[in-house]
mmCIF file of C-alpha atoms in Angstrom:
data_model
loop_
_atom_site.group_PDB
_atom_site.id
_atom_site.type_symbol
_atom_site.label_atom_id
_atom_site.label_comp_id
_atom_site.label_asym_id
_atom_site.label_seq_id
_atom_site.Cartn_x
_atom_site.Cartn_y
_atom_site.Cartn_z
ATOM 1 C CA MET A 295 75.163 87.235 109.974
ATOM 2 C CA THR A 296 74.547 87.243 106.203
ATOM 3 C CA VAL A 297 75.892 83.681 105.907
ATOM 4 C CA SER A 298 76.811 81.076 108.479
ATOM 5 C CA LEU A 299 80.349 80.827 109.827
ATOM 6 C CA GLU A 300 80.451 77.216 108.624
ATOM 7 C CA GLN A 301 79.999 78.372 105.025
ATOM 8 C CA LEU A 302 82.675 81.055 105.418
ATOM 9 C CA ARG A 303 85.190 78.513 106.756
ATOM 10 C CA ARG A 304 84.935 76.680 103.426
ATOM 11 C CA CYS A 305 85.985 79.798 101.480
ATOM 12 C CA HIS A 306 89.519 80.099 100.119
ATOM 13 C CA VAL A 307 89.730 83.810 99.242
ATOM 14 C CA ALA A 308 88.075 87.004 100.508
ATOM 15 C CA VAL A 309 87.741 90.251 98.542
ATOM 16 C CA ASP A 310 86.872 93.754 99.713
ATOM 17 C CA LEU A 311 86.117 95.891 96.649
ATOM 18 C CA GLY A 312 86.060 99.436 97.984
ATOM 19 C CA ALA A 313 85.653 102.727 96.173
ATOM 20 C CA ALA A 314 89.155 103.767 97.223
ATOM 21 C CA ARG A 315 91.113 100.506 97.669
ATOM 22 C CA THR A 316 90.807 96.835 96.775
ATOM 23 C CA ARG A 317 92.012 94.239 99.277
ATOM 24 C CA VAL A 318 92.337 90.472 98.846
ATOM 25 C CA TYR A 319 92.843 87.944 101.651
ATOM 26 C CA VAL A 320 93.894 84.371 100.841
ATOM 27 C CA LYS A 321 93.437 81.598 103.358
ATOM 28 C CA GLY A 322 96.849 80.829 104.780
ATOM 29 C CA PRO A 323 99.090 83.607 103.362
ATOM 30 C CA GLY A 324 96.763 86.350 104.670
ATOM 31 C CA LEU A 325 96.425 89.820 103.147
ATOM 32 C CA VAL A 326 98.076 89.644 99.714
ATOM 33 C CA VAL A 327 96.628 92.676 97.878
ATOM 34 C CA ASP A 328 96.064 96.206 99.190
ATOM 35 C CA GLU A 329 95.994 98.586 96.217
ATOM 36 C CA PRO A 330 93.892 101.528 94.969
ATOM 37 C CA SER A 331 90.811 100.534 92.956
ATOM 38 C CA VAL A 332 92.084 102.214 89.775
ATOM 39 C CA ALA A 333 92.916 100.954 86.294
ATOM 40 C CA ALA A 334 94.462 102.788 83.323
ATOM 41 C CA VAL A 335 93.268 101.697 79.849
ATOM 42 C CA ASN A 336 94.495 102.466 76.343
ATOM 43 C CA THR A 337 91.291 103.520 74.553
ATOM 44 C CA ARG A 338 92.810 102.849 71.110
ATOM 45 C CA THR A 339 93.681 99.202 71.700
ATOM 46 C CA GLY A 340 91.581 98.423 74.783
ATOM 47 C CA SER A 341 94.634 97.058 76.595
ATOM 48 C CA LEU A 342 95.228 97.552 80.298
ATOM 49 C CA ILE A 343 98.271 99.743 80.951
ATOM 50 C CA ALA A 344 98.464 99.861 84.743
ATOM 51 C CA VAL A 345 96.460 99.027 87.863
ATOM 52 C CA GLY A 346 96.642 100.014 91.523
ATOM 53 C CA ALA A 347 99.082 102.631 92.775
ATOM 54 C CA LEU A 348 100.713 103.232 89.379
ATOM 55 C CA ALA A 349 97.342 103.851 87.719
ATOM 56 C CA GLU A 350 96.372 106.234 90.523
ATOM 57 C CA GLN A 351 99.527 108.272 89.896
ATOM 58 C CA MET A 352 98.409 108.690 86.273
ATOM 59 C CA THR A 353 95.172 110.460 87.278
ATOM 60 C CA GLY A 354 95.093 113.899 85.647
ATOM 61 C CA ARG A 355 98.424 113.308 83.893
ATOM 62 C CA THR A 356 97.468 111.147 80.888
ATOM 63 C CA PRO A 357 97.179 111.934 77.170
ATOM 64 C CA ASP A 358 93.826 111.692 75.398
ATOM 65 C CA TYR A 359 94.134 108.014 74.469
ATOM 66 C CA ILE A 360 94.645 106.817 78.073
ATOM 67 C CA ARG A 361 91.612 106.650 80.362
ATOM 68 C CA VAL A 362 91.885 106.189 84.127
ATOM 69 C CA ALA A 363 88.865 104.171 85.270
ATOM 70 C CA ARG A 364 87.441 103.395 88.693
ATOM 71 C CA PRO A 365 85.303 100.244 88.340
ATOM 72 C CA VAL A 366 83.966 100.504 91.911
ATOM 73 C CA SER A 367 81.826 103.386 93.148
ATOM 74 C CA GLY A 368 80.376 103.617 96.640
ATOM 75 C CA GLY A 369 81.313 100.022 97.413
ATOM 76 C CA THR A 370 79.361 98.810 94.350
ATOM 77 C CA VAL A 371 80.901 97.375 91.186
ATOM 78 C CA VAL A 372 79.779 99.604 88.302
ATOM 79 C CA ASP A 373 81.969 98.004 85.598
ATOM 80 C CA ILE A 374 82.149 94.228 86.054
ATOM 81 C CA GLU A 375 84.537 93.537 83.168
ATOM 82 C CA MET A 376 87.008 96.233 84.243
ATOM 83 C CA ALA A 377 86.819 95.067 87.874
ATOM 84 C CA GLN A 378 87.679 91.508 86.784
ATOM 85 C CA ARG A 379 90.640 92.682 84.691
ATOM 86 C CA MET A 380 91.890 94.849 87.538
ATOM 87 C CA LEU A 381 91.642 91.970 90.035
ATOM 88 C CA ARG A 382 93.476 89.574 87.707
ATOM 89 C CA HIS A 383 96.440 91.916 87.412
ATOM 90 C CA LEU A 384 96.451 92.733 91.120
ATOM 91 C CA LEU A 385 96.500 89.043 92.055
ATOM 92 C CA GLY A 386 99.355 88.221 89.694
ATOM 93 C CA GLU A 387 99.941 85.074 87.653
ATOM 94 C CA LYS A 388 101.519 83.074 90.490
ATOM 95 C CA LEU A 389 98.610 83.577 92.889
ATOM 96 C CA ARG A 390 96.044 82.957 90.170
ATOM 97 C CA ARG A 391 97.679 79.594 89.414
ATOM 98 C CA GLN A 392 97.447 78.659 93.094
ATOM 99 C CA LEU A 393 93.745 79.508 93.192
ATOM 100 C CA ARG A 394 93.033 77.605 89.956
ATOM 101 C CA ARG A 395 94.250 74.428 91.628
ATOM 102 C CA LYS A 396 91.222 74.530 93.927
ATOM 103 C CA PRO A 397 88.651 72.169 92.370
ATOM 104 C CA TRP A 398 85.758 74.045 93.984
ATOM 105 C CA LEU A 399 86.938 77.598 94.629
ATOM 106 C CA ARG A 400 84.799 79.476 97.127
ATOM 107 C CA ALA A 401 85.078 83.235 97.657
ATOM 108 C CA ALA A 402 83.716 85.710 100.198
ATOM 109 C CA ALA A 403 83.055 89.389 99.537
ATOM 110 C CA CYS A 404 82.060 92.435 101.561
ATOM 111 C CA THR A 405 78.862 94.212 100.548
ATOM 112 C CA PRO A 406 77.634 97.573 101.860
ATOM 113 C CA HIS A 407 74.714 97.486 104.250
ATOM 114 C CA ASP A 408 71.287 97.545 102.629
ATOM 115 C CA SER A 409 72.732 97.187 99.134
ATOM 116 C CA ASP A 410 70.217 96.433 96.381
ATOM 117 C CA PRO A 411 70.065 93.052 94.570
ATOM 118 C CA LEU A 412 71.780 94.450 91.463
ATOM 119 C CA ALA A 413 74.797 95.562 93.518
ATOM 120 C CA ARG A 414 75.017 92.135 95.162
ATOM 121 C CA ARG A 415 74.746 90.401 91.808
ATOM 122 C CA ALA A 416 77.538 92.584 90.392
ATOM 123 C CA SER A 417 79.850 91.536 93.241
ATOM 124 C CA VAL A 418 79.010 87.863 92.692
ATOM 125 C CA GLU A 419 79.530 88.039 88.912
ATOM 126 C CA THR A 420 82.871 89.797 89.359
ATOM 127 C CA LEU A 421 84.249 86.933 91.459
ATOM 128 C CA VAL A 422 82.574 84.215 89.378
ATOM 129 C CA GLY A 423 84.398 85.619 86.356
ATOM 130 C CA LEU A 424 87.669 85.039 88.230
ATOM 131 C CA GLY A 425 86.917 81.331 88.705
ATOM 132 C CA ALA A 426 84.901 81.241 91.940
ATOM 133 C CA ARG A 427 82.279 78.475 91.922
ATOM 134 C CA ARG A 428 80.429 79.918 94.907
ATOM 135 C CA VAL A 429 80.437 83.409 96.436
ATOM 136 C CA GLU A 430 79.358 84.234 99.995
ATOM 137 C CA LEU A 431 78.346 87.833 100.726
ATOM 138 C CA VAL A 432 79.002 89.333 104.169
ATOM 139 C CA ASP A 433 77.779 92.701 105.394
ATOM 140 C CA THR A 434 80.675 95.154 105.648
ATOM 141 C CA LEU A 435 79.514 96.269 109.097
ATOM 142 C CA ILE A 436 79.780 92.766 110.564
ATOM 143 C CA ALA A 437 83.118 92.048 108.865
ATOM 144 C CA ALA A 438 84.578 95.347 110.126
ATOM 145 C CA ALA A 439 83.327 94.719 113.669
ATOM 146 C CA VAL A 440 84.962 91.292 113.700
ATOM 147 C CA GLY A 441 88.162 92.715 112.232
ATOM 148 C CA CYS A 442 88.613 95.296 114.977
ATOM 149 C CA GLY A 443 87.987 92.749 117.756
ATOM 150 C CA LEU A 444 84.521 93.755 118.923
ATOM 151 C CA PRO A 445 82.481 91.071 120.758
ATOM 152 C CA VAL A 446 79.920 90.830 117.976
ATOM 153 C CA GLU A 447 78.531 87.441 119.047
ATOM 154 C CA GLN A 448 77.783 88.516 122.649
ATOM 155 C CA PRO A 449 74.371 89.834 123.854
ATOM 156 C CA THR A 450 75.790 93.323 124.397
ATOM 157 C CA ALA A 451 75.640 96.384 122.179
ATOM 158 C CA THR A 452 78.565 97.302 119.947
ATOM 159 C CA MET A 453 78.325 100.400 117.758
ATOM 160 C CA ILE A 454 80.528 100.675 114.707
ATOM 161 C CA MET A 455 81.005 103.385 112.102
ATOM 162 C CA VAL A 456 82.589 102.451 108.768
ATOM 163 C CA CYS A 457 83.951 105.663 107.228
ATOM 164 C CA GLY A 458 84.606 104.949 103.565
ATOM 165 C CA ALA A 459 85.570 107.107 100.611
ATOM 166 C CA ALA A 460 82.039 107.393 99.204
ATOM 167 C CA THR A 461 79.723 106.281 102.038
ATOM 168 C CA THR A 462 79.508 106.137 105.813
ATOM 169 C CA GLN A 463 77.794 103.162 107.445
ATOM 170 C CA ILE A 464 76.686 103.234 111.089
ATOM 171 C CA ALA A 465 75.202 100.293 112.996
ATOM 172 C CA VAL A 466 74.502 98.805 116.400
ATOM 173 C CA LEU A 467 75.263 95.074 116.585
ATOM 174 C CA SER A 468 74.225 92.405 119.066
ATOM 175 C CA LEU A 469 74.225 88.580 119.015
ATOM 176 C CA GLY A 470 76.042 88.518 115.676
ATOM 177 C CA SER A 471 73.382 90.537 113.839
ATOM 178 C CA ILE A 472 72.572 94.138 112.989
ATOM 179 C CA VAL A 473 69.961 95.653 115.288
ATOM 180 C CA THR A 474 69.682 98.993 113.491
ATOM 181 C CA ALA A 475 71.837 100.594 110.833
ATOM 182 C CA VAL A 476 71.977 103.435 108.332
ATOM 183 C CA ARG A 477 74.084 104.121 105.237
ATOM 184 C CA LEU A 478 74.855 107.724 104.275
ATOM 185 C CA PRO A 479 76.171 108.997 100.902
ATOM 186 C CA VAL A 480 78.846 111.030 102.692
ATOM 187 C CA GLY A 481 82.473 109.938 102.926
ATOM 188 C CA GLY A 482 86.036 111.081 102.570
ATOM 189 C CA ASP A 483 85.470 112.192 98.974
ATOM 190 C CA ALA A 484 82.688 114.575 100.048
ATOM 191 C CA ILE A 485 84.972 116.093 102.676
ATOM 192 C CA ASP A 486 87.759 116.522 100.121
ATOM 193 C CA HIS A 487 85.286 118.148 97.722
ATOM 194 C CA ALA A 488 84.189 120.583 100.428
ATOM 195 C CA VAL A 489 87.793 121.720 100.975
ATOM 196 C CA ILE A 490 88.440 122.080 97.235
ATOM 197 C CA GLN A 491 85.233 124.109 96.761
ATOM 198 C CA HIS A 492 86.122 126.376 99.683
ATOM 199 C CA LEU A 493 89.555 127.155 98.231
ATOM 200 C CA ARG A 494 88.067 127.818 94.791
ATOM 201 C CA GLN A 495 85.294 130.135 96.008
ATOM 202 C CA HIS A 496 87.173 132.103 98.644
ATOM 203 C CA HIS A 497 90.756 132.064 97.322
ATOM 204 C CA GLU A 498 90.284 131.411 93.570
ATOM 205 C CA LEU A 499 92.696 128.507 93.869
ATOM 206 C CA MET A 500 92.432 125.055 92.270
ATOM 207 C CA LEU A 501 94.153 122.128 93.920
ATOM 208 C CA PRO A 502 95.763 119.412 91.757
ATOM 209 C CA SER A 503 93.646 116.325 91.111
ATOM 210 C CA GLN A 504 96.203 114.273 93.005
ATOM 211 C CA SER A 505 95.159 116.075 96.204
ATOM 212 C CA VAL A 506 92.700 113.304 97.011
ATOM 213 C CA ARG A 507 93.535 113.918 100.641
ATOM 214 C CA PRO A 508 93.857 117.715 100.935
ATOM 215 C CA LEU A 509 93.525 117.324 104.677
ATOM 216 C CA GLN A 510 96.866 115.539 104.719
ATOM 217 C CA LEU A 511 98.563 117.155 101.721
ATOM 218 C CA ALA A 512 97.545 120.781 102.186
ATOM 219 C CA LEU A 513 97.190 120.981 105.956
ATOM 220 C CA HIS A 514 100.220 119.765 107.864
ATOM 221 C CA GLY A 515 100.303 117.975 111.204
ATOM 222 C CA ASN A 516 97.339 118.810 113.396
ATOM 223 C CA GLY A 517 96.262 121.814 111.359
ATOM 224 C CA LEU A 518 92.581 120.893 111.560
ATOM 225 C CA THR A 519 92.428 120.906 115.343
ATOM 226 C CA THR A 520 91.998 124.029 117.422
ATOM 227 C CA GLN A 521 95.468 123.490 118.877
ATOM 228 C CA GLY A 522 97.108 123.537 115.434
ATOM 229 C CA PRO A 523 98.514 126.499 113.491
ATOM 230 C CA SER A 524 96.044 129.260 112.684
ATOM 231 C CA VAL A 525 97.346 129.822 109.132
ATOM 232 C CA THR A 526 98.539 127.278 106.560
ATOM 233 C CA GLU A 527 100.215 127.863 103.189
ATOM 234 C CA ILE A 528 98.606 125.996 100.284
ATOM 235 C CA HIS A 529 99.976 125.670 96.735
ATOM 236 C CA GLY A 530 97.720 125.378 93.709
ATOM 237 C CA ARG A 531 96.730 126.913 90.382
ATOM 238 C CA ASP A 532 95.110 130.312 90.015
ATOM 239 C CA VAL A 533 91.611 130.054 88.530
ATOM 240 C CA ALA A 534 91.929 133.206 86.395
ATOM 241 C CA THR A 535 95.531 133.117 85.142
ATOM 242 C CA GLY A 536 96.273 129.390 85.306
ATOM 243 C CA LEU A 537 99.630 130.076 86.944
ATOM 244 C CA ALA A 538 100.964 128.427 90.077
ATOM 245 C CA ARG A 539 100.174 130.419 93.213
ATOM 246 C CA SER A 540 100.462 130.056 96.988
ATOM 247 C CA VAL A 541 97.950 131.447 99.476
ATOM 248 C CA GLN A 542 97.753 131.713 103.247
ATOM 249 C CA VAL A 543 94.568 129.961 104.357
ATOM 250 C CA ASP A 544 92.878 130.311 107.727
ATOM 251 C CA THR A 545 92.596 126.790 109.156
ATOM 252 C CA ALA A 546 89.480 127.768 111.123
ATOM 253 C CA ALA A 547 87.674 128.419 107.823
ATOM 254 C CA ILE A 548 88.892 125.073 106.448
ATOM 255 C CA ARG A 549 87.674 123.384 109.606
ATOM 256 C CA GLN A 550 84.250 124.994 109.169
ATOM 257 C CA ALA A 551 84.070 123.857 105.519
ATOM 258 C CA ILE A 552 84.852 120.285 106.555
ATOM 259 C CA HIS A 553 82.243 120.236 109.322
ATOM 260 C CA ARG A 554 79.388 121.010 106.921
ATOM 261 C CA PRO A 555 79.268 117.587 105.202
ATOM 262 C CA LEU A 556 79.915 115.921 108.569
ATOM 263 C CA THR A 557 76.595 117.181 109.944
ATOM 264 C CA ALA A 558 74.900 114.443 107.881
ATOM 265 C CA VAL A 559 77.067 111.890 109.688
ATOM 266 C CA LEU A 560 76.009 113.287 113.056
ATOM 267 C CA ASP A 561 72.352 113.079 111.980
ATOM 268 C CA GLY A 562 72.902 109.428 111.021
ATOM 269 C CA VAL A 563 74.413 108.630 114.429
ATOM 270 C CA GLY A 564 71.410 110.265 116.100
ATOM 271 C CA LYS A 565 68.963 108.255 113.974
ATOM 272 C CA VAL A 566 70.674 104.950 114.838
ATOM 273 C CA LEU A 567 70.602 105.777 118.557
ATOM 274 C CA ARG A 568 66.929 106.783 118.421
ATOM 275 C CA ASP A 569 65.961 103.524 116.694
ATOM 276 C CA CYS A 570 68.013 101.405 119.100
ATOM 277 C CA PRO A 571 66.372 99.694 122.144
ATOM 278 C CA PRO A 572 67.081 101.496 125.463
ATOM 279 C CA ASP A 573 68.972 98.540 126.955
ATOM 280 C CA LEU A 574 71.478 98.580 124.100
ATOM 281 C CA VAL A 575 71.881 102.357 124.295
ATOM 282 C CA ALA A 576 72.801 101.943 127.959
ATOM 283 C CA ASP A 577 75.561 99.511 126.943
ATOM 284 C CA LEU A 578 76.956 102.069 124.499
ATOM 285 C CA ALA A 579 77.577 104.517 127.342
ATOM 286 C CA ASP A 580 80.413 102.201 128.413
ATOM 287 C CA CYS A 581 81.784 100.723 125.184
ATOM 288 C CA GLY A 582 81.120 103.756 122.965
ATOM 289 C CA ILE A 583 81.536 104.003 119.182
ATOM 290 C CA THR A 584 84.322 102.291 117.225
ATOM 291 C CA MET A 585 85.429 103.987 114.006
ATOM 292 C CA VAL A 586 86.957 102.034 111.112
ATOM 293 C CA GLY A 587 87.688 102.818 107.485
ATOM 294 C CA GLY A 588 90.262 105.033 105.819
ATOM 295 C CA SER A 589 88.335 108.242 106.536
ATOM 296 C CA ALA A 590 88.235 107.451 110.271
ATOM 297 C CA LEU A 591 91.703 109.004 110.515
ATOM 298 C CA LEU A 592 90.461 112.462 109.540
ATOM 299 C CA PRO A 593 91.735 114.915 112.161
ATOM 300 C CA SER A 594 89.263 115.942 114.898
ATOM 301 C CA LEU A 595 86.467 113.706 113.535
ATOM 302 C CA ASP A 596 86.494 111.503 116.629
ATOM 303 C CA GLN A 597 86.424 114.542 118.921
ATOM 304 C CA MET A 598 83.506 115.979 116.971
ATOM 305 C CA LEU A 599 81.543 112.754 117.542
ATOM 306 C CA ARG A 600 82.374 112.773 121.274
ATOM 307 C CA ASP A 601 81.071 116.319 121.632
ATOM 308 C CA ALA A 602 77.865 115.564 119.700
ATOM 309 C CA THR A 603 76.934 112.229 121.298
ATOM 310 C CA GLY A 604 78.538 112.304 124.751
ATOM 311 C CA VAL A 605 79.726 108.687 124.431
ATOM 312 C CA PRO A 606 83.341 107.451 124.103
ATOM 313 C CA VAL A 607 84.706 107.229 120.559
ATOM 314 C CA HIS A 608 87.575 104.892 119.644
ATOM 315 C CA ILE A 609 89.522 104.488 116.414
ATOM 316 C CA ALA A 610 90.474 100.911 115.526
ATOM 317 C CA GLU A 611 94.139 99.959 115.543
ATOM 318 C CA ARG A 612 94.187 99.325 111.779
ATOM 319 C CA PRO A 613 91.021 101.092 110.630
ATOM 320 C CA ASP A 614 91.634 100.810 106.892
ATOM 321 C CA THR A 615 91.951 96.982 106.803
ATOM 322 C CA CYS A 616 89.396 95.964 109.453
ATOM 323 C CA SER A 617 86.800 94.699 106.951
ATOM 324 C CA ILE A 618 89.090 92.366 105.033
ATOM 325 C CA LEU A 619 90.830 91.162 108.223
ATOM 326 C CA GLY A 620 87.411 90.388 109.703
ATOM 327 C CA LEU A 621 86.501 88.321 106.657
ATOM 328 C CA GLY A 622 89.842 86.547 106.937
ATOM 329 C CA ALA A 623 89.295 85.792 110.621
ATOM 330 C CA MET A 624 85.912 84.226 109.833
ATOM 331 C CA MET A 625 87.439 82.173 107.002
ATOM 332 C CA GLU A 626 90.271 80.944 109.214
ATOM 333 C CA GLY A 627 87.774 79.844 111.889
ATOM 334 C CA GLU A 628 89.011 82.281 114.542
ATOM 335 C CA ILE A 629 85.453 83.389 115.426
ATOM 336 C CA SER A 630 83.123 81.088 117.369
ATOM 337 C CA PRO A 631 79.403 81.839 117.472
ATOM 338 C CA LEU A 632 77.491 82.004 120.722
ATOM 339 C CA VAL A 633 75.808 78.594 121.106
ATOM 340 C CA LEU A 634 72.272 78.792 122.459
ATOM 341 C CA ASP A 635 70.957 75.348 123.451
ATOM 342 C CA PRO A 636 67.174 75.043 123.206
ATOM 343 C CA LEU A 637 65.496 74.714 126.534
ATOM 344 C CA ALA A 638 63.857 71.415 127.323
ATOM 345 C CA SER A 639 60.090 71.652 127.408
#
């Protein structure tokens, strides 16, 4: 692991700064914050107007003097000051007072796999600005695997796919470490963009900016699967006239538009399997691939992976909170490492 379990047990708070949502876990109370990573700022005065869900509702609906900012992009903090202000308001005054009572506040944070030193430093500085005296960084892949109950510490292969809003991370784990992994710049946002571009090019229709999840807002039920309805009605704005208009969209064409960005994900799964030792690949034939992350719930994505790889694919019980719950489990001491006693010579 990135740090030892002994160091993580000394931490008091864990933070998962994601491109879509920010989650905070406090030792004892558990998960206390689960809000969108969005902040609304008054550009005239510099004051913070709203954070979280309320700020996300303001996207595309604000006057000129209000800016909706996203301080986290691709799992990396791009605006440290704004991220600190957002976290302070999300935590609330009462919780911040409780954390200030800790004489030596330690924090843990998730970092994307293979992140560069600048990205790691930005995560550390964000939490240090909130009062943390020491920050432990844990790979998101390991935290997510622990959070969904995989036997990470055992000498068997476990394959996990973290489907985020901006990136997809795929890895094979064994003995508490990453054997081989890859991070792809394809996530839920790229899939949403593919649907929006398809509707604009073929139907001259623009979806509202609030349609961050057009798969759930525009297509109802199981519309993306072959068993769903063949035609779906979608409401939006006409590109030429600017008036509201409804069109009947063929769901097969939408399904094809979504599958294009997912081919990069399939290539990443193939690369991880090719780089993995044969013994571990044999283990994966039984345990399969576990999907976590908010984008893991995209319709037919798991079936697409089954067809491409031929191995079982499972979606975690709570895929969106696996990373932060895994960090919390390591902080609470619920995970025990595999003890290997040195052999006597």
